[in-house]
PDB file of C-alpha atoms in Angstrom:
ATOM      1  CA  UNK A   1      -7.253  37.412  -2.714  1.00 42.00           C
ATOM      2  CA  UNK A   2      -7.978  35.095  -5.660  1.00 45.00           C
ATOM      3  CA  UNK A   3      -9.857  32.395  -6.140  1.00 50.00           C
ATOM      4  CA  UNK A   4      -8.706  28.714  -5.764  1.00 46.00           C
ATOM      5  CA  UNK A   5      -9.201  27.870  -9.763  1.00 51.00           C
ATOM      6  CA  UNK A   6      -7.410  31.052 -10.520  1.00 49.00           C
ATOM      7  CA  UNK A   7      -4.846  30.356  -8.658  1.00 48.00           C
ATOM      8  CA  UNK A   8      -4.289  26.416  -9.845  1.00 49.00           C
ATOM      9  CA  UNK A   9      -4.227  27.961 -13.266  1.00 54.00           C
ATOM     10  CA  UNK A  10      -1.597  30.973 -12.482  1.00 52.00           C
ATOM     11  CA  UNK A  11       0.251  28.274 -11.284  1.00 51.00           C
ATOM     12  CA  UNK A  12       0.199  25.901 -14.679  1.00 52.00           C
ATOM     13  CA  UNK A  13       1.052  28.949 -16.535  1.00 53.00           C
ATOM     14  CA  UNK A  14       3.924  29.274 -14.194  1.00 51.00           C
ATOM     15  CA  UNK A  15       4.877  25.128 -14.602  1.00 46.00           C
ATOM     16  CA  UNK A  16       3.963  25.562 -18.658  1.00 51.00           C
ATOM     17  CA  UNK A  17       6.775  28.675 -18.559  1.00 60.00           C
ATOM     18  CA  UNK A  18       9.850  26.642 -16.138  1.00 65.00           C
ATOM     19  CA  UNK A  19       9.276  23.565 -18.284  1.00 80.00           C
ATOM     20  CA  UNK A  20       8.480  21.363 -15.009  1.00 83.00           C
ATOM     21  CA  UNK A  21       8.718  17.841 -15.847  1.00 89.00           C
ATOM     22  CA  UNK A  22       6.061  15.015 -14.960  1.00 93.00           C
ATOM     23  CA  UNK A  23       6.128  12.056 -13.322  1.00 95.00           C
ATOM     24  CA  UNK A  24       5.896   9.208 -15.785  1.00 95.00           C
ATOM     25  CA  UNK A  25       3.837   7.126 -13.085  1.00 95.00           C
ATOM     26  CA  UNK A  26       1.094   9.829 -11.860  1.00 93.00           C
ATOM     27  CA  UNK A  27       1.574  12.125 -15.052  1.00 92.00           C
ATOM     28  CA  UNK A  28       1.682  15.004 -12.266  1.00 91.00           C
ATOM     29  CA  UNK A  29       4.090  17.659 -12.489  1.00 90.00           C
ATOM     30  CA  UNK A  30       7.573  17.351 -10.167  1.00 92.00           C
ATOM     31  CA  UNK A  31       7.873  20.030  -6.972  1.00 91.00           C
ATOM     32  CA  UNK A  32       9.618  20.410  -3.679  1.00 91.00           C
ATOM     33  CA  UNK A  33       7.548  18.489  -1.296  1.00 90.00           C
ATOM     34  CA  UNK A  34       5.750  15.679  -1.832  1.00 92.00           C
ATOM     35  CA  UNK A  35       6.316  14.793  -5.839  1.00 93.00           C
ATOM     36  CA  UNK A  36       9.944  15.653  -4.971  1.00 95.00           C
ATOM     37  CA  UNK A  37      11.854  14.107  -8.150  1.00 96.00           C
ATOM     38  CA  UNK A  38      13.790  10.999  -6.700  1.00 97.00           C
ATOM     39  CA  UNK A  39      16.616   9.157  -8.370  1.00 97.00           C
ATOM     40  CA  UNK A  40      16.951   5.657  -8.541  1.00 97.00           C
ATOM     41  CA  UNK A  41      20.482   3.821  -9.406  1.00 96.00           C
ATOM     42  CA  UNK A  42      18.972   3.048 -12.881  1.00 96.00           C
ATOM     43  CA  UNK A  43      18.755   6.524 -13.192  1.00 96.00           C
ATOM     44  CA  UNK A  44      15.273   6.383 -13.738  1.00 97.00           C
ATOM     45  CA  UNK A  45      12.677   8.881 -11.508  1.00 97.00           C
ATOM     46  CA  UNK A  46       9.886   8.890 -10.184  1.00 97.00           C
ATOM     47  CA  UNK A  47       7.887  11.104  -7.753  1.00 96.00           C
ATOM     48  CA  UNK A  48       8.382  11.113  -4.259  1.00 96.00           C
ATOM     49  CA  UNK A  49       4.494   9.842  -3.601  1.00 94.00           C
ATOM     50  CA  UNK A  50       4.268   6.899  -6.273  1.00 95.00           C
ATOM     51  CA  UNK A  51       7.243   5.255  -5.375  1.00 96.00           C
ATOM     52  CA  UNK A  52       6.029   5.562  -1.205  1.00 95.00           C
ATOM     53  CA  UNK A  53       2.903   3.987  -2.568  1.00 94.00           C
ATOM     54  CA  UNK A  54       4.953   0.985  -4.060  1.00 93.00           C
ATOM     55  CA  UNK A  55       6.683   0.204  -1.422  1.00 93.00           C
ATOM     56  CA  UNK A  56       3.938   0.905   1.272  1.00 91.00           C
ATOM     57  CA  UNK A  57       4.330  -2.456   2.497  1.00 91.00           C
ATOM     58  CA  UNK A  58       7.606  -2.793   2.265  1.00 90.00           C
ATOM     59  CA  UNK A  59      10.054  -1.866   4.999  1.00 89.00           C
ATOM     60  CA  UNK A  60      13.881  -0.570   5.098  1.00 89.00           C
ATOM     61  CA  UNK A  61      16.369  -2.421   3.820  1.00 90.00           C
ATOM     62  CA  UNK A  62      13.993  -4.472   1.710  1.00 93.00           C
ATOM     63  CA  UNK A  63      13.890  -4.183  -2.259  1.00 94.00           C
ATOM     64  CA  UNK A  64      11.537  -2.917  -5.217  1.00 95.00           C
ATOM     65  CA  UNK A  65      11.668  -3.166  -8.520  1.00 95.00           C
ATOM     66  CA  UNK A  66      12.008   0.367 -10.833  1.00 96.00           C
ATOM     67  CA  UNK A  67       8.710   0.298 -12.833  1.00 95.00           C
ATOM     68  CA  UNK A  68      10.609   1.190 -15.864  1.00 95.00           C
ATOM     69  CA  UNK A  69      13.267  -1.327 -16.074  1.00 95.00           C
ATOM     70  CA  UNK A  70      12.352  -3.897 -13.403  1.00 95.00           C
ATOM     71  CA  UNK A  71      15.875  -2.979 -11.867  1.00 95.00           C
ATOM     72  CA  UNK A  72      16.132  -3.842  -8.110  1.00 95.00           C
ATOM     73  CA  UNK A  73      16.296  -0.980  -5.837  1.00 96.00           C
ATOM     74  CA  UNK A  74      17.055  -1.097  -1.610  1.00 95.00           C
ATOM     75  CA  UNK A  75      14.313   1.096   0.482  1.00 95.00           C
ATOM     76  CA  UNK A  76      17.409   3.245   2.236  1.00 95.00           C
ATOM     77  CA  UNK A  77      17.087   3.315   6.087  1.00 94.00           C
ATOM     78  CA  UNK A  78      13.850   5.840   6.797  1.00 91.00           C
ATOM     79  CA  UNK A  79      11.896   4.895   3.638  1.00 94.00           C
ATOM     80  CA  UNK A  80      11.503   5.924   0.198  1.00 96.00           C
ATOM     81  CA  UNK A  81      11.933   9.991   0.808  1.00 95.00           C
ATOM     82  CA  UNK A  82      15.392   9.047   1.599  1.00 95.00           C
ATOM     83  CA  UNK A  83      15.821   8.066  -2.108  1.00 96.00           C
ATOM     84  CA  UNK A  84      18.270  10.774  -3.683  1.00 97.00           C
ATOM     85  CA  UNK A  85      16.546  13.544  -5.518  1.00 96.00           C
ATOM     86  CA  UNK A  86      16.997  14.277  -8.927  1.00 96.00           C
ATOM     87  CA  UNK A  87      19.302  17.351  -9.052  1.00 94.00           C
ATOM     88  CA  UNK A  88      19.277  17.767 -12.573  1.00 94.00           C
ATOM     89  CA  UNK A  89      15.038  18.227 -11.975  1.00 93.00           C
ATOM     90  CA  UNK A  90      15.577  20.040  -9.076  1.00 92.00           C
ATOM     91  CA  UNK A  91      17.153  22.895 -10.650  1.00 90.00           C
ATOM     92  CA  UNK A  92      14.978  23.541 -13.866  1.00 88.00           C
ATOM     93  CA  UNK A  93      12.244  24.095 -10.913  1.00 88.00           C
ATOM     94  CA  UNK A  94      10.629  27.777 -10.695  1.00 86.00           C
ATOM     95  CA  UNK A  95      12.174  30.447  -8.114  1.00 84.00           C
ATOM     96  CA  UNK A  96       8.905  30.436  -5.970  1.00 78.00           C
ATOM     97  CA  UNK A  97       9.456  26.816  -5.483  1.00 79.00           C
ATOM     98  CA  UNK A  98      12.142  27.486  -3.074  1.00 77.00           C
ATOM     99  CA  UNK A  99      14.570  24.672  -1.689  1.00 86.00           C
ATOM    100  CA  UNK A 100      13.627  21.064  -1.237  1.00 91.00           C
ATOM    101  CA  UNK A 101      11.282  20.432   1.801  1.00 91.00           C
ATOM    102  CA  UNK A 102      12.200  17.209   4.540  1.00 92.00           C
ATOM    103  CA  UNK A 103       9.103  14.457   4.083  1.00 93.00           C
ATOM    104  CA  UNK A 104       9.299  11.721   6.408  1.00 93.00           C
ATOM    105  CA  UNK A 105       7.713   8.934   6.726  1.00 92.00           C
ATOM    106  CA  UNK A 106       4.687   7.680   9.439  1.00 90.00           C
ATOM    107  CA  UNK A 107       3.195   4.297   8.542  1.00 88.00           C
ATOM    108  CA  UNK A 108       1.235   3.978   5.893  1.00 88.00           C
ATOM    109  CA  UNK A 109       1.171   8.436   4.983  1.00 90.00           C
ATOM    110  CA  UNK A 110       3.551  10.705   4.298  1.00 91.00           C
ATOM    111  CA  UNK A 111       3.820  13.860   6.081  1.00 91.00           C
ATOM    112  CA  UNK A 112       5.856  17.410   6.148  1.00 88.00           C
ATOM    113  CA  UNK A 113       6.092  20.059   8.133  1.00 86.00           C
ATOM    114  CA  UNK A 114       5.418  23.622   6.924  1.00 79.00           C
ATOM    115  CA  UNK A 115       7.734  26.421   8.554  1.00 71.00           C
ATOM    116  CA  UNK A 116       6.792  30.263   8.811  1.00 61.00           C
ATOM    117  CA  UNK A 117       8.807  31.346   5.860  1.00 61.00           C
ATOM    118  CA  UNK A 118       7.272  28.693   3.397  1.00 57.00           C
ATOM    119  CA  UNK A 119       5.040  29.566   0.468  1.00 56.00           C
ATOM    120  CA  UNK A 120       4.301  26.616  -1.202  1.00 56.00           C
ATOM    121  CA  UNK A 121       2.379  26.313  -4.455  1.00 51.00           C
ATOM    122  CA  UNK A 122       1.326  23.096  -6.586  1.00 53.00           C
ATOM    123  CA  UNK A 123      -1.002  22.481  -9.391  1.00 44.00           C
ATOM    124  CA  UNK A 124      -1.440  18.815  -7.889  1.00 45.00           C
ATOM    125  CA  UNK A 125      -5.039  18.134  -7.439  1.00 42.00           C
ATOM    126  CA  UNK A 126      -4.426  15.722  -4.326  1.00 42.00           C
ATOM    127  CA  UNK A 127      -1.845  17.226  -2.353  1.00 44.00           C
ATOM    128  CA  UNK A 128      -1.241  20.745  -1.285  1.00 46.00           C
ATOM    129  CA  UNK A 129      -2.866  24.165  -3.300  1.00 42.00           C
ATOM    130  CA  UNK A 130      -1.519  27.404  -1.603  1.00 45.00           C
ATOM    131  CA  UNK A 131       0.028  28.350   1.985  1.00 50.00           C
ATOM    132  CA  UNK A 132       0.705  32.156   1.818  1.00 49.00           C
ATOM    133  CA  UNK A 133       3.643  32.771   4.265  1.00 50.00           C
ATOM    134  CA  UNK A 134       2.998  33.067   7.904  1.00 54.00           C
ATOM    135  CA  UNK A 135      -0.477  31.318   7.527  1.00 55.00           C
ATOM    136  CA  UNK A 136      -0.664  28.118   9.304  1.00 59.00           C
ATOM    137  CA  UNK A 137       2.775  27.956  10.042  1.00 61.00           C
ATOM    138  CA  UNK A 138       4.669  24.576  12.076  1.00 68.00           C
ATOM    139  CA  UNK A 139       1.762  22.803  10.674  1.00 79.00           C
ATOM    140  CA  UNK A 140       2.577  18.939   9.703  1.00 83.00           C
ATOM    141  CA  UNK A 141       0.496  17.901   6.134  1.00 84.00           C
ATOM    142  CA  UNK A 142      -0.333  14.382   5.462  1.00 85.00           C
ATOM    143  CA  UNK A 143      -0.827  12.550   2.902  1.00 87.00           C
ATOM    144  CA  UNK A 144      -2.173   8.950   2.946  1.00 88.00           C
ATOM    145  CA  UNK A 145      -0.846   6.574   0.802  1.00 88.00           C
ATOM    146  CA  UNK A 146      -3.433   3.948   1.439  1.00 84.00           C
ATOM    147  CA  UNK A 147      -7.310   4.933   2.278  1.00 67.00           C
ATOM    148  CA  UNK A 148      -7.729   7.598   4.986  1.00 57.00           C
ATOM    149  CA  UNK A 149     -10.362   6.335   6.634  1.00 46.00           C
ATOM    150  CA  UNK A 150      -8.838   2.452   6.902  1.00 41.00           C
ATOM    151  CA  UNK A 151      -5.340   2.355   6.528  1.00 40.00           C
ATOM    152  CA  UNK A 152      -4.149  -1.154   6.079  1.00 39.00           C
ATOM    153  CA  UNK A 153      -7.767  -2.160   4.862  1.00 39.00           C
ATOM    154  CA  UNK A 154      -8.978  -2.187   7.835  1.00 39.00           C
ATOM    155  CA  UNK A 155     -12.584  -1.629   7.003  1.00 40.00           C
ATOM    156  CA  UNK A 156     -15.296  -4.682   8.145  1.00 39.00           C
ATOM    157  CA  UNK A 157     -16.990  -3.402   4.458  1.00 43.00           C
ATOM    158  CA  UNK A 158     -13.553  -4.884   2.784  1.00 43.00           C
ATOM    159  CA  UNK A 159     -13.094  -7.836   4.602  1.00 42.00           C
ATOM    160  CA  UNK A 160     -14.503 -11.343   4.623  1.00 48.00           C
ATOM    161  CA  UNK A 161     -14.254 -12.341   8.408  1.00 45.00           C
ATOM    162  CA  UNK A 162     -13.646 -16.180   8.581  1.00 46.00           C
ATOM    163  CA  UNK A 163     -13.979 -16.864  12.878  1.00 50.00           C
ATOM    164  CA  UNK A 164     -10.955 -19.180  14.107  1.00 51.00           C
ATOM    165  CA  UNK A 165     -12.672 -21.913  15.577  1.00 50.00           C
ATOM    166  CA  UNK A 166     -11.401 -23.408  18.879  1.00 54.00           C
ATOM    167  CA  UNK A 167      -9.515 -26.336  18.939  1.00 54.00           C
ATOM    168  CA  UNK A 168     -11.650 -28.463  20.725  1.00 55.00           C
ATOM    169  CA  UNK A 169     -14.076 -27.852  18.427  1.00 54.00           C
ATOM    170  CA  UNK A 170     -11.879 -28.828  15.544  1.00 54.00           C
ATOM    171  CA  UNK A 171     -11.058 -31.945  17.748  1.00 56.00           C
ATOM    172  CA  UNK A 172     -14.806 -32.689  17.408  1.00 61.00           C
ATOM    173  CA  UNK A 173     -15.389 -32.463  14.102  1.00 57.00           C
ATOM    174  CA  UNK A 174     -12.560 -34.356  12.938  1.00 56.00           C
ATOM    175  CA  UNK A 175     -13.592 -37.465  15.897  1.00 60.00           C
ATOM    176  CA  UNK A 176     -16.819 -36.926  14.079  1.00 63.00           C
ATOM    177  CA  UNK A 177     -15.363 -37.754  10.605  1.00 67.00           C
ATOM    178  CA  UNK A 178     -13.229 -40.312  11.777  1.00 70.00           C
ATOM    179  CA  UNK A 179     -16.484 -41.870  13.326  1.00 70.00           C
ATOM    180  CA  UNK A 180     -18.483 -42.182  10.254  1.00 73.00           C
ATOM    181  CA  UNK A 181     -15.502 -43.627   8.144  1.00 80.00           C
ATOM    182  CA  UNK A 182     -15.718 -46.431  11.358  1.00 81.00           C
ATOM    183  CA  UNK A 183     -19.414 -47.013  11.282  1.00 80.00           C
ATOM    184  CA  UNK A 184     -18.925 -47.027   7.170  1.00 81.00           C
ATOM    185  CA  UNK A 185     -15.854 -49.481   7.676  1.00 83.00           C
ATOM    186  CA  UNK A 186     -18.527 -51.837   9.978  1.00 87.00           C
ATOM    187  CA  UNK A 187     -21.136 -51.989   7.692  1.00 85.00           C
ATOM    188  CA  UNK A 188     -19.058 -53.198   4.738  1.00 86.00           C
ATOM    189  CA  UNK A 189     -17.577 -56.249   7.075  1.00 86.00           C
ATOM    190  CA  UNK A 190     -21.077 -56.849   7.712  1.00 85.00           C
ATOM    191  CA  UNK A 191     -22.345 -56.739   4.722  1.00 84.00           C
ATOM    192  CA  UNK A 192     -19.545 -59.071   3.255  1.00 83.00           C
ATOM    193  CA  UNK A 193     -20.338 -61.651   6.237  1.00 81.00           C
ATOM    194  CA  UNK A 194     -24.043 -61.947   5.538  1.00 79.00           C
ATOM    195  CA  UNK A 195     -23.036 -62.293   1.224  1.00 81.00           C
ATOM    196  CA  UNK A 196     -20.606 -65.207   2.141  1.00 79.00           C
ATOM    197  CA  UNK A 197     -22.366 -67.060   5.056  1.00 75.00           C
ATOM    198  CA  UNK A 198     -26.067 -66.356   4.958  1.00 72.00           C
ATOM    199  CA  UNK A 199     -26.140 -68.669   1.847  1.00 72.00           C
ATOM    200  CA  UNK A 200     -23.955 -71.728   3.667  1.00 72.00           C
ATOM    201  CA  UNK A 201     -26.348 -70.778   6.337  1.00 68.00           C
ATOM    202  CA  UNK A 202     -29.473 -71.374   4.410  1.00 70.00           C
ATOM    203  CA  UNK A 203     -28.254 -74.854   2.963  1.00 69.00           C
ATOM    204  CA  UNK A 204     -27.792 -76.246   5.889  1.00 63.00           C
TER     205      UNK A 204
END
């Protein structure tokens, strides 16, 4: 059985001979699962991943712009692996590629689900390596488009917490400003009433 770096470098001989193109985002080369080649109606494309990771806040039926041509696209209902692929891609791809896989869509990753028959092979460093057939099979991959370990930036490391405070509290402090503006107000009428009578006082 070979090695994993022999392997990833069978497999860029194998890309370098079919000619498989690259994403223009991620500079990573297209394939049948998750940098599946997806059209947009500029007729731009893009890999399956980068544009999920553009629009991972976005839901369906909102818009993006194409980051080639600012265009505006529509998320289609189910999310960006809905997109249409890029046929023309699609079939300049090796034979041991096989037919496109179905990616789907769960929060913030995207995932797949690997049959019995699949043998999939990538030269993408952060996605999938090698599944020999029959080995792990009706197992679901994931990839996380935001961090793993805090999706949605969860982390307390990340975040400045600011506490709400309660409203009678913030009834309080603002009594407490409106207080000293009065006792500020009272000393200036004082002050004004000793500067113009004290002295009338002191004549008489």
């Amino acid at each position: 059985m070979g090695t994993p770096g022999a392997l990833s470098s069978g497999v860029k001989d194998m890309e370098q001979e079919y000619l498989v193109p690259e994403c223009p985002i991620c500079f990573a080369s297209y394939d049948n699962v998750f940098k599946t080649p997806l059209l947009l109606p500029c007729s731009h494309t893009f890999c399956m991943e980068c544009l999920s990771k553009l629009c991972v806040f976005q839901k369906e039926m909102e818009t993006f712009c194409c980051p080639m041509c600012r265009a505006v696209v529509t998320i289609p209902p189910g999310g960006v692996p809905q997109l249409p692929p890029n046929m023309n891609i699609v079939s300049r791809f090796p034979p041991w590629m096989g037919e496109l896989q179905k990616v789907w869509m769960e929060g913030s990753k995207l995932c797949w689900r690997k049959g019995y028959d699949h043998n999939y092979v990538t030269a993408t460093p952060n996605t999938l390596s090698h599944y020999p057939p029959g080995q792990e099979e009706n197992m679901v991959i994931s990839i996380y488009l935001l961090s793993p370990a805090a999706p949605g930036f969860s982390q307390s490391a990340d975040l400045v917490m600011v506490p709400r405070q309660p409203r009678h509290h913030r009834c309080n402090l603002l009594l407490r400003n409106y207080g000293c503006i009065l006792w500020l107000f009272i000393c200036c009428i004082m002050l004004l009433f000793f500067m113009v009578f004290l002295p009338t006082y002191l004549r008489l």
